[in-house]
Amino acid sequence: MPGNGNDLVRLRIALTTFFALDGFVFAGWVVRIPAIKHQTHASAGTLGLALLGVSAGAVVTMTLTGRLCRRYGSHLVTVVCAALLSLSVALPPLTHSAPALGAVLLVFGAAYGGINVAFNSAAVDLVAALRRPVMPSFHAAYSLGGMAGAGLGGLVAGSLSPTRHLLGLTLVGLLVTAAAGHTLLRHEPRPPADTETPGPRPAAAHQADPEPLVARPAAAPPAAGRDGSLRPDSRTRRLVTVLGLIALCTAYGEGAMADWGALHLEQDLDTSAGTAAVGYSCFALAMTAGRLSGTALLERLGRTRTVVAGGTVAAGGMAVAALAPATWAVLLGFAVTGLGLANLFPVAVEHAGRLAGPSGVATVSTLGYSGMLLGPPAIGFMADWLSLPVALTSVAVLAGVAALIGFATGRAAPAE
């Protein structure tokens, strides 16, 4: 990792670009799902099974990507996965059956899961080099890229076929990958955190880490693996799993809001379709704003207080959103929930990377993604048994659980 400030700034810009590209490409695909459903003549059920290809590809690849990052470096893996993501997004419009769609979505999901682990691992190293808690800014770029991709997709949906639209995303993605990837590949990433000897970091690091959520255990160095890299010990793995639970609770809420927020407004409060669509926009915009201000918040409060405050705020906001009888109160609750959840996932990923390197990032990302997958169907089942408003309170409950986990681990962590 280069040491001078200009190189670090260029690397930060390049990584931010990859985060934004990931959100842009994924959102561009999502808005064309209805057209692909019509093209493949899939029923709702068979389409759902095909869409599981994205999830299956992502989850399977995330653990593997951690190993690839340790062996080849997170910068190279980021560039390769970005190119694969850009190429694979053009494949769904070329299919004409649900099984074929599921097969190509496995490839797309593998690239999506791979790049998420790789650029988060690269970002962890860069955060350590900058000695500032800037991880939320990268995730804000993802959110902004997703909003841009969805907005553009909505604009061109009436004039461009899915084939031309997604092929356009491929061309844009490859151009951006070539431009930003040049910067990443010029510099070797700093050694991953899991190749460093456990113990106190230099005093300067405490400027960016005023209050550790969980501390790296002071223990003997872990044993080396077959590839020569050092493996996290059992206590470190347990701490990473705890961070993964925070990510799971957070992502559960994100998935629930995306799939059920609009329906709650339209079905339970009898709003128009337009007003219902505004609900998720309130959540997404607030989450983006929260991430843009996340660095300042972390510098002021530290990790533990940020997680506790964020989980508590999200729990209160979602309780209002789920149970309030007035539309304005529900919209306000959605926004407050977005602000509260905004920085929990970035904090969990960044700290896991500092504890265990790419393998820590892979573990937290996999658990977090599992929460996003479990949330929508779990809420659907609960809505059938009880009601949708009651089911949505599960988001508030898990946000509260994330706050409690943050508080408990913060209290248990020894000072570094």
XYZ file of N, CA, C and O in Angstrom, residues 66-67 69-71 191-199 216 219-234 236-237 240 352-360:
172
model
N -12.850 -14.839 0.158
C -11.930 -14.528 1.245
C -10.592 -15.221 1.051
O -9.526 -14.620 1.243
N -10.638 -16.481 0.640
C -9.386 -17.217 0.398
C -8.631 -16.644 -0.801
O -7.400 -16.518 -0.777
N -8.688 -13.595 -1.859
C -8.091 -12.312 -1.480
C -6.806 -12.520 -0.697
O -5.837 -11.754 -0.862
N -6.779 -13.510 0.172
C -5.551 -13.779 0.919
C -4.430 -14.224 -0.011
O -3.266 -13.894 0.203
N -4.799 -14.953 -1.057
C -3.759 -15.522 -1.926
C -3.307 -14.541 -3.011
O -2.110 -14.402 -3.255
N -0.590 -5.767 3.722
C -0.874 -7.134 4.182
C -2.214 -7.202 4.891
O -2.555 -6.303 5.663
N -3.020 -8.241 4.618
C -4.306 -8.377 5.287
C -4.132 -8.430 6.789
O -3.111 -8.839 7.308
N -5.221 -8.063 7.493
C -5.169 -8.037 8.951
C -4.902 -9.410 9.532
O -4.329 -9.535 10.597
N -5.332 -10.470 8.829
C -5.148 -11.792 9.416
C -3.749 -12.347 9.188
O -3.459 -13.474 9.527
N -2.840 -11.563 8.558
C -1.447 -11.966 8.464
C -0.598 -11.217 9.466
O 0.602 -11.402 9.520
N -1.229 -10.354 10.276
C -0.488 -9.591 11.254
C -0.550 -10.293 12.599
O -1.489 -11.004 12.930
N 0.476 -10.080 13.388
C 0.501 -10.673 14.717
C -0.499 -9.981 15.613
O -0.508 -8.758 15.699
N -1.365 -10.717 16.288
C -2.313 -10.086 17.175
C -1.600 -9.312 18.267
O -0.525 -9.667 18.706
N -2.223 -8.269 18.718
C -1.646 -7.458 19.767
C -1.999 -6.014 19.572
O -2.694 -5.646 18.619
N -9.283 -7.165 19.404
C -8.553 -8.374 19.019
C -7.949 -8.983 20.279
O -7.304 -8.298 21.058
N -3.277 -12.690 22.293
C -2.958 -14.102 22.424
C -1.771 -14.409 21.551
O -1.285 -13.559 20.804
N -1.333 -15.640 21.579
C -0.236 -16.051 20.721
C -0.669 -16.016 19.276
O -1.842 -16.191 18.961
N 0.282 -15.786 18.340
C -0.076 -15.732 16.931
C -0.726 -17.023 16.485
O -0.336 -18.111 16.916
N -1.761 -16.942 15.640
C -2.406 -18.151 15.158
C -1.506 -18.932 14.235
O -0.544 -18.423 13.697
N -1.860 -20.176 14.013
C -1.043 -21.036 13.174
C -1.193 -20.674 11.712
O -2.208 -20.131 11.284
N -0.163 -20.999 10.923
C -0.185 -20.700 9.501
C -0.967 -21.762 8.761
O -0.937 -22.940 9.091
N -1.677 -21.321 7.710
C -2.422 -22.244 6.873
C -1.568 -22.756 5.737
O -0.390 -22.444 5.597
N -2.169 -23.543 4.864
C -1.422 -24.131 3.748
C -0.879 -23.080 2.792
O 0.142 -23.281 2.152
N -1.601 -21.950 2.643
C -1.149 -20.915 1.718
C -0.149 -19.962 2.373
O 0.247 -18.980 1.781
N 0.269 -20.264 3.614
C 1.263 -19.442 4.277
C 0.700 -18.304 5.075
O 1.420 -17.638 5.809
N -0.591 -18.020 4.974
C -1.191 -16.923 5.727
C -1.579 -17.408 7.121
O -1.835 -18.581 7.336
N -1.610 -16.487 8.065
C -1.974 -16.834 9.434
C -3.487 -16.846 9.593
O -4.176 -15.987 9.078
N -3.975 -17.836 10.327
C -5.412 -18.005 10.511
C -5.848 -17.381 11.829
O -5.146 -17.466 12.842
N -7.010 -16.788 11.882
C -7.515 -16.258 13.146
C -7.712 -17.384 14.152
O -8.079 -18.504 13.798
N -7.467 -17.105 15.451
C -7.696 -18.120 16.465
C -9.186 -18.243 16.752
O -10.013 -17.510 16.217
N -9.521 -19.191 17.639
C -10.930 -19.506 17.859
C -11.689 -18.328 18.480
O -12.851 -18.082 18.139
N -11.036 -15.108 18.104
C -11.248 -14.109 17.059
C -12.398 -14.516 16.157
O -13.230 -13.690 15.774
N -12.466 -15.804 15.814
C -13.575 -16.264 14.969
C -14.910 -16.060 15.657
O -15.901 -15.712 15.011
N -15.801 -12.418 15.378
C -16.239 -12.111 14.020
C -17.676 -12.590 13.807
O -18.487 -11.910 13.156
N -14.601 -6.508 11.489
C -14.285 -7.913 11.236
C -13.042 -8.028 10.363
O -12.214 -8.930 10.557
N -12.903 -7.125 9.392
C -11.711 -7.136 8.551
C -10.452 -6.819 9.328
O -9.384 -7.393 9.085
N -10.549 -5.917 10.303
C -9.390 -5.599 11.137
C -9.040 -6.765 12.059
O -7.883 -6.971 12.391
N -10.025 -7.508 12.480
C -9.778 -8.654 13.353
C -9.246 -9.861 12.592
O -8.359 -10.560 13.078
N -9.781 -10.138 11.412
C -9.502 -11.412 10.738
C -9.251 -11.279 9.247
O -9.260 -12.284 8.540
N -9.037 -10.069 8.739
C -8.718 -9.908 7.326
C -9.852 -10.327 6.402
O -11.024 -10.303 6.786
N -9.531 -10.742 5.173
C -10.579 -11.113 4.211
C -11.513 -12.210 4.696
O -12.694 -12.219 4.349
N -11.005 -13.150 5.502
C -11.895 -14.209 6.003
C -12.954 -13.622 6.932
O -14.098 -14.087 6.955
N -12.592 -12.595 7.704
C -13.571 -11.930 8.561
C -14.611 -11.195 7.750
O -15.814 -11.250 8.055
